[in-house]
GROMACS .gro file of C-alpha atoms in nm:
model
  373
    1MET     CA    1   2.396   1.786   2.016
    2THR     CA    2   2.316   2.077   1.787
    3HIS     CA    3   2.086   2.036   1.489
    4SER     CA    4   2.378   2.085   1.249
    5ALA     CA    5   2.571   1.803   1.416
    6LEU     CA    6   2.302   1.544   1.358
    7PRO     CA    7   2.362   1.285   1.085
    8ARG     CA    8   2.174   1.405   0.776
    9VAL     CA    9   1.970   1.165   0.564
   10LEU     CA   10   1.850   1.257   0.215
   11VAL     CA   11   1.526   1.079   0.123
   12VAL     CA   12   1.404   1.072  -0.238
   13GLY     CA   13   1.025   1.034  -0.256
   14SER     CA   14   0.738   1.152  -0.037
   15GLY     CA   15   0.505   0.854  -0.060
   16ILE     CA   16   0.436   0.631   0.239
   17ALA     CA   17   0.780   0.466   0.209
   18GLY     CA   18   0.977   0.789   0.203
   19LEU     CA   19   0.770   0.971   0.465
   20SER     CA   20   0.767   0.671   0.700
   21THR     CA   21   1.144   0.644   0.672
   22ALA     CA   22   1.175   1.015   0.748
   23TRP     CA   23   0.940   0.978   1.046
   24ALA     CA   24   1.129   0.682   1.190
   25LEU     CA   25   1.462   0.863   1.145
   26THR     CA   26   1.349   1.186   1.311
   27ARG     CA   27   1.233   0.984   1.610
   28ARG     CA   28   1.592   0.862   1.638
   29GLY     CA   29   1.744   1.209   1.620
   30PHE     CA   30   1.848   1.221   1.255
   31ALA     CA   31   1.816   1.533   1.041
   32VAL     CA   32   1.619   1.460   0.723
   33GLU     CA   33   1.562   1.625   0.387
   34VAL     CA   34   1.294   1.491   0.150
   35PHE     CA   35   1.306   1.545  -0.227
   36GLU     CA   36   0.985   1.518  -0.430
   37GLN     CA   37   0.939   1.579  -0.803
   38GLY     CA   38   0.582   1.707  -0.756
   39GLN     CA   39   0.387   1.870  -0.477
   40VAL     CA   40   0.415   1.725  -0.127
   41PRO     CA   41   0.243   1.487  -0.096
   42ASN     CA   42   0.233   1.408  -0.468
   43ALA     CA   43  -0.108   1.323  -0.614
   44LYS     CA   44   0.065   1.107  -0.879
   45ALA     CA   45   0.237   0.891  -0.619
   46SER     CA   46   0.131   0.529  -0.577
   47SER     CA   47   0.049   0.604  -0.215
   48TYR     CA   48  -0.200   0.882  -0.284
   49ASP     CA   49  -0.550   0.738  -0.245
   50GLU     CA   50  -0.873   0.779  -0.050
   51HIS     CA   51  -0.853   0.445   0.132
   52ARG     CA   52  -0.656   0.121   0.121
   53ILE     CA   53  -0.717  -0.222   0.270
   54THR     CA   54  -0.508  -0.352   0.558
   55ARG     CA   55  -0.547  -0.704   0.693
   56HIS     CA   56  -0.380  -1.004   0.853
   57ALA     CA   57  -0.517  -1.237   0.583
   58TYR     CA   58  -0.232  -1.260   0.334
   59GLY     CA   59  -0.287  -1.575   0.131
   60THR     CA   60   0.026  -1.765   0.039
   61PHE     CA   61   0.249  -1.473   0.151
   62ASP     CA   62   0.281  -1.619   0.499
   63GLY     CA   63   0.599  -1.420   0.567
   64TYR     CA   64   0.411  -1.094   0.524
   65ALA     CA   65   0.121  -1.229   0.729
   66ARG     CA   66   0.366  -1.277   1.018
   67MET     CA   67   0.481  -0.916   0.978
   68MET     CA   68   0.131  -0.770   0.997
   69PRO     CA   69   0.109  -0.755   1.379
   70ASP     CA   70   0.424  -0.539   1.374
   71ALA     CA   71   0.279  -0.333   1.088
   72PHE     CA   72  -0.033  -0.259   1.294
   73ARG     CA   73   0.184  -0.177   1.598
   74VAL     CA   74   0.400   0.073   1.407
   75TYR     CA   75   0.089   0.245   1.273
   76GLU     CA   76  -0.034   0.279   1.631
   77ASP     CA   77   0.296   0.453   1.712
   78LEU     CA   78   0.234   0.684   1.417
   79TRP     CA   79  -0.121   0.766   1.531
   80ALA     CA   80   0.019   0.856   1.872
   81ASP     CA   81   0.265   1.100   1.715
   82LEU     CA   82   0.006   1.248   1.479
   83GLY     CA   83  -0.263   1.272   1.746
   84VAL     CA   84  -0.522   1.117   1.513
   85ARG     CA   85  -0.601   0.760   1.406
   86HIS     CA   86  -0.639   0.739   1.027
   87PHE     CA   87  -0.763   0.380   1.039
   88GLU     CA   88  -1.108   0.227   1.067
   89PRO     CA   89  -1.139  -0.137   1.172
   90LEU     CA   90  -1.375  -0.330   0.947
   91PRO     CA   91  -1.438  -0.700   0.895
   92LEU     CA   92  -1.286  -0.862   0.587
   93VAL     CA   93  -1.512  -1.095   0.389
   94VAL     CA   94  -1.329  -1.333   0.156
   95LEU     CA   95  -1.530  -1.500  -0.121
   96LYS     CA   96  -1.419  -1.803  -0.321
   97ARG     CA   97  -1.548  -1.895  -0.667
   98GLU     CA   98  -1.263  -2.119  -0.783
   99ASP     CA   99  -1.027  -2.339  -0.587
  100VAL     CA  100  -0.741  -2.095  -0.526
  101PRO     CA  101  -0.468  -2.141  -0.260
  102TRP     CA  102  -0.515  -1.789  -0.116
  103PHE     CA  103  -0.844  -1.883   0.053
  104ASP     CA  104  -0.719  -2.159   0.283
  105ALA     CA  105  -0.364  -2.025   0.316
  106SER     CA  106  -0.500  -1.707   0.472
  107ARG     CA  107  -0.700  -1.904   0.725
  108ALA     CA  108  -0.393  -2.107   0.818
  109SER     CA  109  -0.182  -1.795   0.881
  110MET     CA  110  -0.462  -1.630   1.080
  111ASP     CA  111  -0.482  -1.942   1.296
  112GLU     CA  112  -0.107  -1.910   1.358
  113LEU     CA  113  -0.150  -1.541   1.450
  114ASP     CA  114  -0.463  -1.605   1.659
  115VAL     CA  115  -0.675  -1.374   1.440
  116ALA     CA  116  -1.043  -1.460   1.460
  117HIS     CA  117  -1.226  -1.574   1.148
  118ARG     CA  118  -1.546  -1.766   1.083
  119ASP     CA  119  -1.716  -1.935   0.790
  120ILE     CA  120  -2.025  -1.773   0.639
  121PRO     CA  121  -2.286  -2.031   0.532
  122LEU     CA  122  -2.344  -1.981   0.161
  123GLY     CA  123  -2.718  -1.976   0.221
  124GLU     CA  124  -2.678  -1.659   0.433
  125VAL     CA  125  -2.461  -1.458   0.194
  126ALA     CA  126  -2.746  -1.302  -0.005
  127SER     CA  127  -2.938  -1.183   0.300
  128ARG     CA  128  -2.629  -1.048   0.478
  129TYR     CA  129  -2.475  -0.885   0.171
  130PRO     CA  130  -2.746  -0.809  -0.086
  131MET     CA  131  -2.498  -0.640  -0.320
  132LEU     CA  132  -2.308  -0.965  -0.386
  133GLU     CA  133  -2.358  -1.193  -0.683
  134THR     CA  134  -2.397  -1.536  -0.522
  135GLU     CA  135  -2.391  -1.744  -0.840
  136GLY     CA  136  -2.073  -1.948  -0.851
  137LEU     CA  137  -1.979  -1.895  -0.485
  138THR     CA  138  -1.818  -2.202  -0.328
  139GLY     CA  139  -1.694  -2.057   0.001
  140ALA     CA  140  -1.696  -1.747   0.221
  141TYR     CA  141  -1.552  -1.640   0.553
  142GLU     CA  142  -1.533  -1.327   0.765
  143ALA     CA  143  -1.207  -1.226   0.934
  144GLU     CA  144  -1.115  -0.974   1.200
  145GLY     CA  145  -0.781  -0.793   1.212
  146ALA     CA  146  -0.864  -0.585   0.905
  147GLY     CA  147  -0.994  -0.247   0.800
  148VAL     CA  148  -0.911   0.058   0.593
  149LEU     CA  149  -0.627   0.308   0.609
  150PHE     CA  150  -0.684   0.662   0.476
  151PRO     CA  151  -0.369   0.743   0.276
  152ILE     CA  152  -0.428   1.105   0.173
  153ARG     CA  153  -0.496   1.197   0.535
  154ILE     CA  154  -0.196   0.998   0.657
  155LEU     CA  155   0.044   1.152   0.405
  156THR     CA  156  -0.083   1.506   0.463
  157ASP     CA  157  -0.062   1.482   0.842
  158LEU     CA  158   0.281   1.319   0.820
  159VAL     CA  159   0.410   1.610   0.612
  160VAL     CA  160   0.278   1.864   0.863
  161HIS     CA  161   0.417   1.663   1.156
  162LEU     CA  162   0.759   1.615   0.997
  163ALA     CA  163   0.790   1.980   0.897
  164GLY     CA  164   0.725   2.065   1.261
  165ARG     CA  165   1.005   1.829   1.358
  166GLY     CA  166   1.253   2.009   1.134
  167VAL     CA  167   1.236   1.794   0.820
  168ARG     CA  168   1.316   2.003   0.514
  169PHE     CA  169   1.099   1.934   0.207
  170HIS     CA  170   1.214   2.007  -0.148
  171ALA     CA  171   0.892   2.015  -0.351
  172GLY     CA  172   0.907   2.031  -0.730
  173ALA     CA  173   1.261   1.892  -0.712
  174ARG     CA  174   1.290   1.622  -0.976
  175VAL     CA  175   1.601   1.422  -0.890
  176ASP     CA  176   1.817   1.362  -1.198
  177ALA     CA  177   2.073   1.134  -1.035
  178VAL     CA  178   2.182   0.992  -0.701
  179ASP     CA  179   2.520   0.872  -0.581
  180PRO     CA  180   2.487   0.616  -0.299
  181GLU     CA  181   2.865   0.608  -0.253
  182THR     CA  182   2.875   0.973  -0.143
  183ALA     CA  183   2.509   1.016  -0.034
  184THR     CA  184   2.448   1.293  -0.284
  185VAL     CA  185   2.142   1.393  -0.486
  186ARG     CA  186   2.152   1.599  -0.805
  187VAL     CA  187   1.858   1.823  -0.891
  188GLY     CA  188   1.928   2.019  -1.207
  189ALA     CA  189   2.255   2.203  -1.156
  190ALA     CA  190   2.243   2.170  -0.776
  191THR     CA  191   2.406   1.890  -0.577
  192HIS     CA  192   2.279   1.816  -0.226
  193ARG     CA  193   2.502   1.627   0.016
  194GLY     CA  194   2.411   1.417   0.315
  195ASP     CA  195   2.553   1.143   0.533
  196VAL     CA  196   2.309   0.874   0.416
  197LEU     CA  197   2.082   0.844   0.111
  198VAL     CA  198   1.747   0.660   0.087
  199VAL     CA  199   1.581   0.618  -0.253
  200ALA     CA  200   1.208   0.556  -0.210
  201ALA     CA  201   1.092   0.682  -0.549
  202GLY     CA  202   0.801   0.444  -0.609
  203ALA     CA  203   0.728   0.369  -0.975
  204TRP     CA  204   1.025   0.587  -1.075
  205VAL     CA  205   1.280   0.393  -0.866
  206ASP     CA  206   1.443   0.211  -1.157
  207ARG     CA  207   1.538   0.544  -1.316
  208LEU     CA  208   1.757   0.628  -1.017
  209VAL     CA  209   1.872   0.275  -0.932
  210PRO     CA  210   1.940   0.123  -1.278
  211ARG     CA  211   2.003  -0.229  -1.152
  212LEU     CA  212   1.633  -0.248  -1.059
  213LYS     CA  213   1.536  -0.206  -1.426
  214GLY     CA  214   1.329  -0.511  -1.517
  215VAL     CA  215   1.323  -0.620  -1.150
  216ALA     CA  216   1.097  -0.357  -0.993
  217VAL     CA  217   0.861  -0.306  -1.285
  218PRO     CA  218   0.612  -0.014  -1.297
  219SER     CA  219   0.262  -0.156  -1.342
  220ARG     CA  220  -0.029   0.062  -1.453
  221GLN     CA  221  -0.339  -0.042  -1.257
  222ALA     CA  222  -0.700   0.071  -1.279
  223VAL     CA  223  -0.947   0.130  -0.998
  224ALA     CA  224  -1.301   0.262  -1.020
  225PHE     CA  225  -1.488   0.482  -0.776
  226VAL     CA  226  -1.859   0.413  -0.814
  227ALA     CA  227  -2.197   0.513  -0.667
  228PRO     CA  228  -2.424   0.220  -0.578
  229PRO     CA  229  -2.791   0.214  -0.674
  230PRO     CA  230  -3.006   0.397  -0.416
  231ASP     CA  231  -3.165   0.073  -0.295
  232LEU     CA  232  -2.820  -0.061  -0.200
  233ALA     CA  233  -2.673   0.259  -0.055
  234GLU     CA  234  -2.764   0.172   0.303
  235ALA     CA  235  -2.628  -0.182   0.273
  236TRP     CA  236  -2.301  -0.046   0.136
  237SER     CA  237  -2.275   0.201   0.425
  238ARG     CA  238  -2.258  -0.101   0.661
  239ALA     CA  239  -2.049  -0.322   0.434
  240PRO     CA  240  -1.717  -0.488   0.521
  241VAL     CA  241  -1.413  -0.498   0.297
  242PHE     CA  242  -1.460  -0.761   0.024
  243ILE     CA  243  -1.202  -0.978  -0.152
  244ASP     CA  244  -1.346  -1.196  -0.430
  245LEU     CA  245  -1.119  -1.483  -0.533
  246GLY     CA  246  -1.205  -1.591  -0.884
  247LEU     CA  247  -0.997  -1.633  -1.197
  248ALA     CA  248  -1.242  -1.409  -1.383
  249SER     CA  249  -1.419  -1.237  -1.092
  250GLY     CA  250  -1.115  -1.143  -0.884
  251THR     CA  251  -1.181  -0.805  -0.723
  252TYR     CA  252  -1.114  -0.619  -0.402
  253THR     CA  253  -1.363  -0.361  -0.278
  254LEU     CA  254  -1.355  -0.092  -0.012
  255PRO     CA  255  -1.692   0.037   0.106
  256PRO     CA  256  -1.766   0.409   0.125
  257ARG     CA  257  -1.658   0.558   0.456
  258PRO     CA  258  -1.682   0.922   0.570
  259GLY     CA  259  -1.478   1.121   0.321
  260THR     CA  260  -1.434   0.833   0.076
  261ARG     CA  261  -1.622   0.672  -0.210
  262LEU     CA  262  -1.695   0.308  -0.291
  263LYS     CA  263  -1.383   0.173  -0.464
  264VAL     CA  264  -1.337  -0.142  -0.672
  265GLY     CA  265  -1.007  -0.280  -0.802
  266ASP     CA  266  -0.881  -0.608  -0.943
  267HIS     CA  267  -0.591  -0.843  -0.875
  268GLU     CA  268  -0.425  -0.850  -1.218
  269PHE     CA  269  -0.090  -0.673  -1.266
  270THR     CA  270  -0.035  -0.520  -1.609
  271ARG     CA  271   0.344  -0.481  -1.565
  272ARG     CA  272   0.343  -0.202  -1.822
  273GLY     CA  273   0.303   0.173  -1.851
  274ASP     CA  274   0.494   0.496  -1.797
  275PRO     CA  275   0.445   0.650  -1.450
  276ASP     CA  276   0.487   0.997  -1.603
  277GLY     CA  277   0.158   0.941  -1.785
  278ASP     CA  278  -0.182   1.071  -1.676
  279ARG     CA  279  -0.399   0.908  -1.410
  280LEU     CA  280  -0.721   0.886  -1.611
  281ALA     CA  281  -0.806   0.523  -1.678
  282THR     CA  282  -0.895   0.439  -2.037
  283ASP     CA  283  -1.155   0.191  -2.164
  284GLU     CA  284  -0.870  -0.057  -2.207
  285ASP     CA  285  -0.754   0.000  -1.848
  286VAL     CA  286  -1.094  -0.077  -1.696
  287ALA     CA  287  -1.220  -0.349  -1.934
  288ARG     CA  288  -1.100  -0.639  -1.719
  289LEU     CA  289  -1.198  -0.464  -1.395
  290PHE     CA  290  -1.557  -0.394  -1.500
  291ALA     CA  291  -1.600  -0.747  -1.634
  292ALA     CA  292  -1.475  -0.888  -1.303
  293ALA     CA  293  -1.693  -0.653  -1.097
  294ALA     CA  294  -2.000  -0.767  -1.291
  295LEU     CA  295  -1.930  -1.122  -1.171
  296SER     CA  296  -1.872  -1.008  -0.811
  297TYR     CA  297  -2.168  -0.771  -0.771
  298ARG     CA  298  -2.530  -0.813  -0.865
  299ASP     CA  299  -2.650  -0.572  -1.135
  300PHE     CA  300  -2.319  -0.391  -1.149
  301ASP     CA  301  -2.441  -0.208  -1.460
  302ARG     CA  302  -2.670  -0.009  -1.228
  303TYR     CA  303  -2.372   0.147  -1.049
  304GLY     CA  304  -2.273   0.498  -1.151
  305VAL     CA  305  -1.909   0.548  -1.240
  306LEU     CA  306  -1.768   0.850  -1.053
  307GLU     CA  307  -1.404   0.817  -1.151
  308ARG     CA  308  -1.188   0.578  -1.349
  309LYS     CA  309  -0.840   0.616  -1.208
  310ALA     CA  310  -0.504   0.476  -1.315
  311CYS     CA  311  -0.237   0.433  -1.052
  312PHE     CA  312   0.103   0.264  -1.051
  313TYR     CA  313   0.242  -0.013  -0.840
  314THR     CA  314   0.597  -0.141  -0.863
  315VAL     CA  315   0.592  -0.516  -0.911
  316THR     CA  316   0.862  -0.779  -0.867
  317GLU     CA  317   0.833  -1.132  -1.000
  318ASP     CA  318   0.767  -1.271  -0.652
  319GLU     CA  319   0.566  -0.965  -0.536
  320SER     CA  320   0.809  -0.886  -0.255
  321PHE     CA  321   0.944  -0.560  -0.118
  322ILE     CA  322   1.294  -0.451  -0.206
  323ALA     CA  323   1.486  -0.290   0.077
  324GLU     CA  324   1.863  -0.312   0.059
  325ALA     CA  325   2.188  -0.126   0.082
  326ILE     CA  326   2.325   0.034  -0.233
  327GLY     CA  327   2.678   0.165  -0.232
  328ALA     CA  328   2.863   0.264   0.081
  329ARG     CA  329   2.605   0.512   0.211
  330GLY     CA  330   2.280   0.441   0.034
  331TYR     CA  331   1.962   0.238   0.060
  332VAL     CA  332   1.672   0.167  -0.173
  333LEU     CA  333   1.319   0.095  -0.055
  334SER     CA  334   1.062  -0.016  -0.312
  335ALA     CA  335   0.711  -0.119  -0.220
  336CYS     CA  336   0.563  -0.387  -0.440
  337SER     CA  337   0.236  -0.519  -0.571
  338GLY     CA  338  -0.006  -0.315  -0.366
  339HIS     CA  339   0.145  -0.424  -0.032
  340GLY     CA  340   0.297  -0.081   0.008
  341PHE     CA  341   0.052   0.094   0.234
  342LYS     CA  342  -0.023  -0.201   0.463
  343LEU     CA  343   0.344  -0.242   0.543
  344GLY     CA  344   0.472   0.104   0.451
  345ALA     CA  345   0.522   0.239   0.802
  346LEU     CA  346   0.692  -0.082   0.913
  347MET     CA  347   0.925  -0.080   0.612
  348GLY     CA  348   1.030   0.278   0.684
  349GLU     CA  349   1.093   0.177   1.043
  350GLY     CA  350   1.302  -0.118   0.922
  351VAL     CA  351   1.527   0.097   0.704
  352ALA     CA  352   1.568   0.348   0.987
  353ARG     CA  353   1.676   0.070   1.221
  354VAL     CA  354   1.957  -0.026   0.986
  355ILE     CA  355   2.072   0.335   0.943
  356ALA     CA  356   2.069   0.374   1.322
  357GLY     CA  357   2.275   0.056   1.369
  358GLU     CA  358   1.994  -0.141   1.533
  359ARG     CA  359   1.991  -0.405   1.255
  360THR     CA  360   2.262  -0.512   1.012
  361ARG     CA  361   2.259  -0.422   0.645
  362ASP     CA  362   2.273  -0.790   0.551
  363GLU     CA  363   1.948  -0.866   0.737
  364LEU     CA  364   1.744  -0.599   0.563
  365PRO     CA  365   1.671  -0.761   0.223
  366HIS     CA  366   1.555  -1.093   0.370
  367TRP     CA  367   1.336  -0.923   0.629
  368ALA     CA  368   1.176  -0.689   0.374
  369ALA     CA  369   1.102  -0.979   0.140
  370GLY     CA  370   0.906  -1.151   0.416
  371ARG     CA  371   1.158  -1.433   0.458
  372ARG     CA  372   1.259  -1.591   0.784
  373ALA     CA  373   1.610  -1.512   0.902
   0.00000   0.00000   0.00000
């Protein structure tokens, strides 16, 4: 079959969802074009970050917990294609300060998946992790099956790999409209035609798929990159990933790894903001985060702030992915609530399976939402 005879898929968005879909399609012999409003990859995209947590511990989202073994497997397939493994296994330490369902629900799902985890006696927390604030702790455990993904490296290597496989990238091509009935994309005065359309536009998805307005809501989130005090630098270099479960102290923290900085974020979704805005976090953006971090980490006021960054997630009411058919020849894929990078490669694979006829269109939404068939 000649290249011109291959079914052509137009993908809108070059974040992890769009690039993973393109990757999975090229492996199946499809021709792919990717449209991106900024540079490729786009530094304003939700996916663009130094490192992100991945884990089997998933709290009350037991459907997504059951998908994580497949998510890890698909990333291994990606590493094999890229020739480099942009993942570092690290333990996950979960801390509890209030009685929240996430703590025990994660242990139950890890038991089901046979993922090792063990309690940490509260009396040992301070000596093992001197950076932690132990006041108010009521429980702690360490889990395997976790670590950090390195998104900027993944996105960049994916772009290079896909270009080498014949994927055509349209950088600086802000898509004004899509037609999922005819698989067409309009950029300014130009109309691009394909056989299938996939809209994976991140925080901008509701502008191209109007029925997602108010359903997939852009949410401006703040993270902080910080430098620990010198006396804690060595401890942080050996630190695990931390999740602190507290109504006031809720934080997630990724330790510094080669090429990355120490990053702290929180669990609260703002459900507001314009994704066209800048990515510099304001005092208002970080107020809740810094207050929470001060409850999670001893003497947090001694940490130097390197960057206050605003990013955007797309959030649904139930924090689930949206992946479904739109029109006769279109699909939409929207990552939600920070799950995007953990499951991004698997979601792209799932959409590609439907386009290739390996799974029905009707199955896709339930699968992507983490529901049993």
